[in-house]
Amino acid sequence: MSNAIGSTNATLRRRFKAVLGRTVHHEIQRVRLDLAKRLLVSTDRTFRQIARQSGFCSVQHMSARIRQATGHTPREYRQRCGEIEDRASSLVGWAFLPVVLCRAGTPNLHH
């Protein structure tokens, strides 16, 4: 990519970090993790399918990253946030809301 924009790899990495505040590697990890979390709560795909589609090299690697980021196993995350998605979509119908709510913690949507 650096050749396409006429820059060195080092310059591209430095500019990327200056703009986003994180490295290219961290951004790729963030995007993979967010995709895996969305797929966990919005599909019934297997963990293997989700890991593959999200770009993780294995289910174990995906599981470790999800647990590190959320404190929950993929199964726990799916159950916890899947329930939030069901309740939130019936309230507002916005697809992005469950991910936002799960990031903020478990809300009380029973009221």
N, CA, C and O atoms as a DFTB+ gen file, in Angstrom:
444 C
 N C O
     1  1       0.818      -1.175       0.000
     2  2       0.000       0.000       0.000
     3  2       0.873       1.254       0.000
     4  3       0.524       2.258      -0.620
     5  1       1.984       1.194       0.681
     6  2       2.841       2.383       0.757
     7  2       3.345       2.794      -0.626
     8  3       3.481       3.986      -0.899
     9  1       3.623       1.830      -1.497
    10  2       4.051       2.164      -2.860
    11  2       2.950       2.877      -3.622
    12  3       3.229       3.790      -4.399
    13  1       1.714       2.478      -3.415
    14  2       0.584       3.066      -4.127
    15  2       0.402       4.540      -3.786
    16  3      -0.081       5.308      -4.617
    17  1       0.779       4.944      -2.584
    18  2       0.623       6.351      -2.204
    19  2       1.951       7.107      -2.199
    20  3       2.016       8.263      -1.780
    21  1       3.011       6.441      -2.669
    22  2       4.300       7.103      -2.788
    23  2       4.960       7.408      -1.457
    24  3       5.512       8.494      -1.276
    25  1       4.914       6.492      -0.543
    26  2       5.479       6.691       0.774
    27  2       6.154       5.403       1.235
    28  3       5.880       4.326       0.704
    29  1       7.027       5.517       2.213
    30  2       7.653       4.321       2.763
    31  2       6.717       3.685       3.784
    32  3       5.794       4.329       4.282
    33  1       6.965       2.423       4.088
    34  2       6.163       1.738       5.105
    35  2       6.249       2.454       6.449
    36  3       5.241       2.627       7.135
    37  1       7.442       2.862       6.814
    38  2       7.630       3.537       8.103
    39  2       6.839       4.843       8.169
    40  3       6.218       5.146       9.188
    41  1       6.863       5.609       7.088
    42  2       6.120       6.869       7.053
    43  2       4.626       6.613       7.133
    44  3       3.906       7.308       7.851
    45  1       4.167       5.627       6.402
    46  2       2.752       5.285       6.428
    47  2       2.319       4.865       7.832
    48  3       1.275       5.301       8.317
    49  1       3.113       4.025       8.480
    50  2       2.791       3.589       9.842
    51  2       2.771       4.766      10.812
    52  3       1.881       4.866      11.657
    53  1       3.750       5.651      10.690
    54  2       3.838       6.813      11.572
    55  2       2.632       7.738      11.367
    56  3       2.068       8.236      12.342
    57  1       2.235       7.970      10.124
    58  2       1.081       8.834       9.847
    59  2      -0.221       8.179      10.330
    60  3      -1.097       8.850      10.874
    61  1      -0.331       6.894      10.130
    62  2      -1.512       6.160      10.576
    63  2      -1.685       6.327      12.079
    64  3      -2.775       6.633      12.562
    65  1      -0.600       6.122      12.809
    66  2      -0.668       6.239      14.269
    67  2      -0.949       7.673      14.697
    68  3      -1.672       7.895      15.669
    69  1      -0.400       8.634      13.998
    70  2      -0.638      10.035      14.348
    71  2      -2.108      10.403      14.164
    72  3      -2.655      11.178      14.949
    73  1      -2.743       9.861      13.147
    74  2      -4.137      10.193      12.869
    75  2      -5.096       9.419      13.772
    76  3      -6.011      10.005      14.349
    77  1      -4.891       8.106      13.897
    78  2      -5.827       7.272      14.653
    79  2      -5.427       7.029      16.102
    80  3      -6.252       6.614      16.916
    81  1      -4.172       7.285      16.424
    82  2      -3.723       7.084      17.796
    83  2      -3.418       5.635      18.132
    84  3      -3.251       5.294      19.303
    85  1      -3.344       4.788      17.134
    86  2      -2.999       3.374      17.328
    87  2      -2.270       2.878      16.087
    88  3      -2.336       3.491      15.022
    89  1      -1.582       1.768      16.244
    90  2      -0.808       1.226      15.131
    91  2      -1.732       0.510      14.144
    92  3      -2.880       0.200      14.460
    93  1      -1.212       0.256      12.952
    94  2      -1.948      -0.495      11.946
    95  2      -2.321      -1.867      12.516
    96  3      -3.448      -2.330      12.344
    97  1      -1.383      -2.500      13.185
    98  2      -1.624      -3.813      13.776
    99  2      -2.778      -3.769      14.782
   100  3      -3.656      -4.632      14.761
   101  1      -2.776      -2.777      15.651
   102  2      -3.845      -2.649      16.645
   103  2      -5.188      -2.359      15.979
   104  3      -6.222      -2.839      16.442
   105  1      -5.183      -1.591      14.914
   106  2      -6.430      -1.305      14.203
   107  2      -6.986      -2.576      13.557
   108  3      -8.194      -2.811      13.587
   109  1      -6.119      -3.381      12.980
   110  2      -6.564      -4.651      12.394
   111  2      -7.146      -5.545      13.480
   112  3      -8.196      -6.155      13.280
   113  1      -6.481      -5.630      14.620
   114  2      -6.998      -6.426      15.739
   115  2      -8.354      -5.908      16.213
   116  3      -9.256      -6.696      16.498
   117  1      -8.499      -4.598      16.297
   118  2      -9.754      -3.989      16.747
   119  2     -10.891      -4.317      15.785
   120  3     -11.990      -4.669      16.214
   121  1     -10.628      -4.202      14.491
   122  2     -11.657      -4.477      13.488
   123  2     -12.051      -5.953      13.522
   124  3     -13.235      -6.276      13.437
   125  1     -11.076      -6.848      13.645
   126  2     -11.365      -8.283      13.730
   127  2     -12.216      -8.596      14.963
   128  3     -13.195      -9.338      14.878
   129  1     -11.843      -8.034      16.087
   130  2     -12.569      -8.276      17.328
   131  2     -13.999      -7.748      17.237
   132  3     -14.942      -8.435      17.631
   133  1     -14.163      -6.537      16.724
   134  2     -15.507      -5.965      16.590
   135  2     -16.375      -6.811      15.661
   136  3     -17.554      -7.028      15.941
   137  1     -15.801      -7.286      14.567
   138  2     -16.556      -8.131      13.648
   139  2     -16.961      -9.432      14.332
   140  3     -18.109      -9.863      14.221
   141  1     -16.022     -10.060      15.041
   142  2     -16.335     -11.312      15.737
   143  2     -17.446     -11.101      16.756
   144  3     -18.356     -11.925      16.850
   145  1     -17.393     -10.017      17.517
   146  2     -18.425      -9.744      18.518
   147  2     -19.781      -9.504      17.860
   148  3     -20.802      -9.979      18.357
   149  1     -19.798      -8.773      16.750
   150  2     -21.066      -8.554      16.041
   151  2     -21.648      -9.854      15.519
   152  3     -22.850     -10.091      15.628
   153  1     -20.783     -10.707      14.942
   154  2     -21.255     -11.979      14.413
   155  2     -21.749     -12.902      15.521
   156  3     -22.701     -13.657      15.321
   157  1     -21.115     -12.847      16.676
   158  2     -21.554     -13.679      17.794
   159  2     -22.993     -13.366      18.198
   160  3     -23.775     -14.279      18.466
   161  1     -23.341     -12.096      18.241
   162  2     -24.674     -11.730      18.717
   163  2     -25.721     -11.644      17.608
   164  3     -26.919     -11.657      17.892
   165  1     -25.295     -11.557      16.365
   166  2     -26.273     -11.358      15.290
   167  2     -26.458     -12.577      14.386
   168  3     -27.312     -12.555      13.500
   169  1     -25.672     -13.646      14.593
   170  2     -25.811     -14.851      13.778
   171  2     -25.776     -16.081      14.672
   172  3     -25.464     -16.005      15.860
   173  1     -26.101     -17.196      14.079
   174  2     -25.976     -18.462      14.810
   175  2     -24.820     -19.288      14.247
   176  3     -24.785     -20.508      14.410
   177  1     -23.884     -18.623      13.591
   178  2     -22.715     -19.308      13.040
   179  2     -21.888     -19.924      14.165
   180  3     -21.920     -19.468      15.308
   181  1     -21.147     -20.973      13.806
   182  2     -20.281     -21.621      14.782
   183  2     -19.105     -20.702      15.107
   184  3     -18.797     -19.772      14.362
   185  1     -18.464     -20.983      16.227
   186  2     -17.293     -20.198      16.602
   187  2     -16.201     -20.336      15.546
   188  3     -15.497     -19.368      15.259
   189  1     -16.055     -21.502      14.978
   190  2     -15.054     -21.721      13.926
   191  2     -15.354     -20.841      12.711
   192  3     -14.442     -20.229      12.155
   193  1     -16.608     -20.773      12.297
   194  2     -16.979     -19.941      11.158
   195  2     -16.733     -18.463      11.459
   196  3     -16.241     -17.722      10.607
   197  1     -17.072     -18.049      12.652
   198  2     -16.885     -16.646      13.042
   199  2     -15.401     -16.310      13.104
   200  3     -14.986     -15.250      12.636
   201  1     -14.604     -17.199      13.675
   202  2     -13.156     -16.960      13.748
   203  2     -12.582     -16.811      12.346
   204  3     -11.809     -15.890      12.080
   205  1     -12.956     -17.704      11.465
   206  2     -12.451     -17.661      10.090
   207  2     -12.901     -16.384       9.389
   208  3     -12.089     -15.710       8.757
   209  1     -14.173     -16.046       9.491
   210  2     -14.702     -14.865       8.813
   211  2     -14.110     -13.570       9.380
   212  3     -13.986     -12.577       8.664
   213  1     -13.753     -13.584      10.646
   214  2     -13.197     -12.388      11.296
   215  2     -11.693     -12.250      11.099
   216  3     -11.110     -11.229      11.463
   217  1     -11.064     -13.267      10.527
   218  2      -9.635     -13.172      10.256
   219  2      -8.741     -13.703      11.351
   220  3      -7.529     -13.491      11.306
   221  1      -9.301     -14.391      12.338
   222  2      -8.481     -15.005      13.380
   223  2      -7.922     -16.321      12.858
   224  3      -8.565     -16.998      12.056
   225  1      -6.737     -16.681      13.307
   226  2      -6.089     -17.900      12.827
   227  2      -6.695     -19.156      13.436
   228  3      -6.521     -20.248      12.894
   229  1      -7.410     -19.020      14.564
   230  2      -8.025     -20.181      15.203
   231  2      -9.128     -19.729      16.145
   232  3      -9.199     -18.562      16.529
   233  1      -9.983     -20.672      16.508
   234  2     -11.027     -20.397      17.497
   235  2     -10.384     -20.025      18.828
   236  3     -10.860     -19.133      19.529
   237  1      -9.304     -20.712      19.168
   238  2      -8.630     -20.444      20.434
   239  2      -8.106     -19.007      20.500
   240  3      -8.214     -18.346      21.533
   241  1      -7.545     -18.540      19.401
   242  2      -7.022     -17.174      19.361
   243  2      -8.164     -16.168      19.478
   244  3      -8.058     -15.190      20.218
   245  1      -9.259     -16.404      18.747
   246  2     -10.416     -15.519      18.852
   247  2     -10.966     -15.526      20.274
   248  3     -11.271     -14.472      20.831
   249  1     -11.090     -16.711      20.857
   250  2     -11.619     -16.828      22.217
   251  2     -10.772     -16.057      23.217
   252  3     -11.299     -15.367      24.090
   253  1      -9.468     -16.176      23.087
   254  2      -8.563     -15.463      23.995
   255  2      -8.728     -13.953      23.859
   256  3      -8.746     -13.242      24.864
   257  1      -8.847     -13.460      22.636
   258  2      -9.003     -12.013      22.415
   259  2     -10.345     -11.509      22.948
   260  3     -10.413     -10.441      23.558
   261  1     -11.405     -12.272      22.719
   262  2     -12.717     -11.856      23.205
   263  2     -12.732     -11.850      24.728
   264  3     -13.252     -10.924      25.350
   265  1     -12.164     -12.879      25.313
   266  2     -12.123     -12.949      26.784
   267  2     -11.281     -11.800      27.350
   268  3     -11.646     -11.197      28.359
   269  1     -10.172     -11.507      26.708
   270  2      -9.304     -10.414      27.151
   271  2     -10.042      -9.067      27.071
   272  3      -9.906      -8.227      27.961
   273  1     -10.815      -8.871      26.012
   274  2     -11.480      -7.592      25.797
   275  2     -12.763      -7.435      26.604
   276  3     -13.117      -6.323      26.996
   277  1     -13.469      -8.551      26.857
   278  2     -14.791      -8.445      27.478
   279  2     -14.893      -9.089      28.846
   280  3     -15.814      -8.793      29.608
   281  1     -13.948      -9.974      29.163
   282  2     -14.042     -10.717      30.413
   283  2     -14.958     -11.925      30.309
   284  3     -15.251     -12.575      31.313
   285  1     -15.412     -12.229      29.097
   286  2     -16.339     -13.337      28.881
   287  2     -15.834     -14.236      27.755
   288  3     -15.146     -13.778      26.843
   289  1     -16.179     -15.504      27.826
   290  2     -15.906     -16.413      26.717
   291  2     -16.829     -16.036      25.565
   292  3     -17.817     -15.334      25.780
   293  1     -16.531     -16.485      24.347
   294  2     -17.451     -16.211      23.238
   295  2     -18.879     -16.693      23.519
   296  3     -19.844     -16.008      23.178
   297  1     -19.011     -17.847      24.127
   298  2     -20.354     -18.374      24.450
   299  2     -21.072     -17.446      25.436
   300  3     -22.245     -17.124      25.249
   301  1     -20.368     -17.024      26.480
   302  2     -20.965     -16.113      27.456
   303  2     -21.325     -14.776      26.806
   304  3     -22.393     -14.219      27.058
   305  1     -20.421     -14.273      25.968
   306  2     -20.671     -13.002      25.284
   307  2     -21.902     -13.114      24.389
   308  3     -22.746     -12.218      24.374
   309  1     -22.003     -14.211      23.645
   310  2     -23.149     -14.426      22.758
   311  2     -24.445     -14.451      23.567
   312  3     -25.436     -13.830      23.185
   313  1     -24.430     -15.162      24.669
   314  2     -25.639     -15.258      25.495
   315  2     -25.993     -13.907      26.105
   316  3     -27.141     -13.470      26.038
   317  1     -25.016     -13.260      26.690
   318  2     -25.241     -11.991      27.386
   319  2     -25.675     -10.896      26.422
   320  3     -26.684     -10.227      26.645
   321  1     -24.916     -10.716      25.362
   322  2     -25.200      -9.625      24.432
   323  2     -26.282      -9.998      23.429
   324  3     -26.948      -9.114      22.890
   325  1     -26.469     -11.273      23.171
   326  2     -27.564     -11.702      22.309
   327  2     -28.904     -11.374      22.935
   328  3     -29.833     -10.970      22.236
   329  1     -29.013     -11.541      24.237
   330  2     -30.237     -11.181      24.944
   331  2     -30.460      -9.673      24.883
   332  3     -31.589      -9.213      24.713
   333  1     -29.399      -8.919      25.020
   334  2     -29.501      -7.461      24.924
   335  2     -29.959      -7.076      23.525
   336  3     -30.810      -6.202      23.366
   337  1     -29.391      -7.733      22.502
   338  2     -29.779      -7.428      21.127
   339  2     -31.265      -7.691      20.907
   340  3     -31.959      -6.884      20.289
   341  1     -31.749      -8.823      21.414
   342  2     -33.162      -9.161      21.252
   343  2     -34.053      -8.094      21.884
   344  3     -35.025      -7.645      21.277
   345  1     -33.711      -7.694      23.110
   346  2     -34.523      -6.690      23.813
   347  2     -34.389      -5.324      23.160
   348  3     -35.385      -4.619      22.997
   349  1     -33.176      -4.939      22.786
   350  2     -32.960      -3.617      22.201
   351  2     -33.626      -3.504      20.843
   352  3     -34.214      -2.467      20.535
   353  1     -33.549      -4.547      20.020
   354  2     -34.146      -4.456      18.690
   355  2     -35.662      -4.366      18.783
   356  3     -36.298      -3.742      17.934
   357  1     -36.244      -4.977      19.795
   358  2     -37.687      -4.866      19.950
   359  2     -38.071      -3.463      20.438
   360  3     -39.199      -3.020      20.222
   361  1     -37.143      -2.772      21.090
   362  2     -37.427      -1.425      21.577
   363  2     -37.203      -0.355      20.519
   364  3     -38.020       0.552      20.358
   365  1     -36.083      -0.466      19.794
   366  2     -35.729       0.616      18.875
   367  2     -35.450       0.152      17.457
   368  3     -35.562       0.953      16.528
   369  1     -35.094      -1.096      17.254
   370  2     -34.850      -1.605      15.918
   371  2     -33.543      -1.165      15.285
   372  3     -33.404      -1.254      14.065
   373  1     -32.588      -0.698      16.058
   374  2     -31.305      -0.283      15.506
   375  2     -30.310      -1.409      15.646
   376  3     -30.128      -1.946      16.738
   377  1     -29.657      -1.777      14.544
   378  2     -28.740      -2.918      14.536
   379  2     -27.476      -2.652      15.348
   380  3     -26.914      -3.589      15.915
   381  1     -27.011      -1.406      15.422
   382  2     -25.751      -1.114      16.105
   383  2     -25.905      -1.018      17.611
   384  3     -24.911      -1.104      18.331
   385  1     -27.103      -0.846      18.102
   386  2     -27.317      -0.596      19.518
   387  2     -26.785      -1.687      20.438
   388  3     -26.187      -1.348      21.459
   389  1     -26.964      -2.994      20.143
   390  2     -26.452      -4.017      21.068
   391  2     -24.958      -3.938      21.298
   392  3     -24.493      -4.132      22.422
   393  1     -24.191      -3.654      20.242
   394  2     -22.739      -3.560      20.412
   395  2     -22.401      -2.378      21.297
   396  3     -21.529      -2.489      22.159
   397  1     -23.065      -1.253      21.111
   398  2     -22.825      -0.075      21.941
   399  2     -23.200      -0.378      23.378
   400  3     -22.453      -0.034      24.294
   401  1     -24.342      -1.013      23.596
   402  2     -24.779      -1.320      24.949
   403  2     -23.844      -2.296      25.633
   404  3     -23.538      -2.131      26.814
   405  1     -23.379      -3.318      24.909
   406  2     -22.466      -4.284      25.513
   407  2     -21.141      -3.634      25.875
   408  3     -20.523      -4.012      26.870
   409  1     -20.700      -2.676      25.096
   410  2     -19.457      -1.979      25.417
   411  2     -19.619      -1.186      26.702
   412  3     -18.671      -1.033      27.473
   413  1     -20.820      -0.687      26.927
   414  2     -21.058       0.139      28.104
   415  2     -21.354      -0.685      29.345
   416  3     -21.444      -0.137      30.443
   417  1     -21.506      -1.987      29.186
   418  2     -21.879      -2.840      30.308
   419  2     -23.288      -3.337      30.119
   420  3     -23.967      -2.939      29.172
   421  1     -23.728      -4.184      30.985
   422  2     -25.056      -4.754      30.852
   423  2     -26.097      -3.751      31.334
   424  3     -26.178      -3.450      32.525
   425  1     -26.892      -3.238      30.398
   426  2     -27.912      -2.278      30.803
   427  2     -29.132      -3.008      31.344
   428  3     -29.300      -4.209      31.136
   429  1     -29.959      -2.277      32.025
   430  2     -31.212      -2.839      32.508
   431  2     -32.308      -2.403      31.537
   432  3     -32.805      -1.279      31.605
   433  1     -32.674      -3.314      30.632
   434  2     -33.682      -3.000      29.636
   435  2     -35.047      -3.550      30.017
   436  3     -35.944      -3.613      29.176
   437  1     -35.214      -3.941      31.252
   438  2     -36.486      -4.504      31.680
   439  2     -37.504      -3.434      32.048
   440  3     -38.682      -3.749      32.213
   441  1     -37.095      -2.208      32.177
   442  2     -38.023      -1.143      32.608
   443  2     -38.921      -0.729      31.476
   444  3     -39.764       0.152      31.647
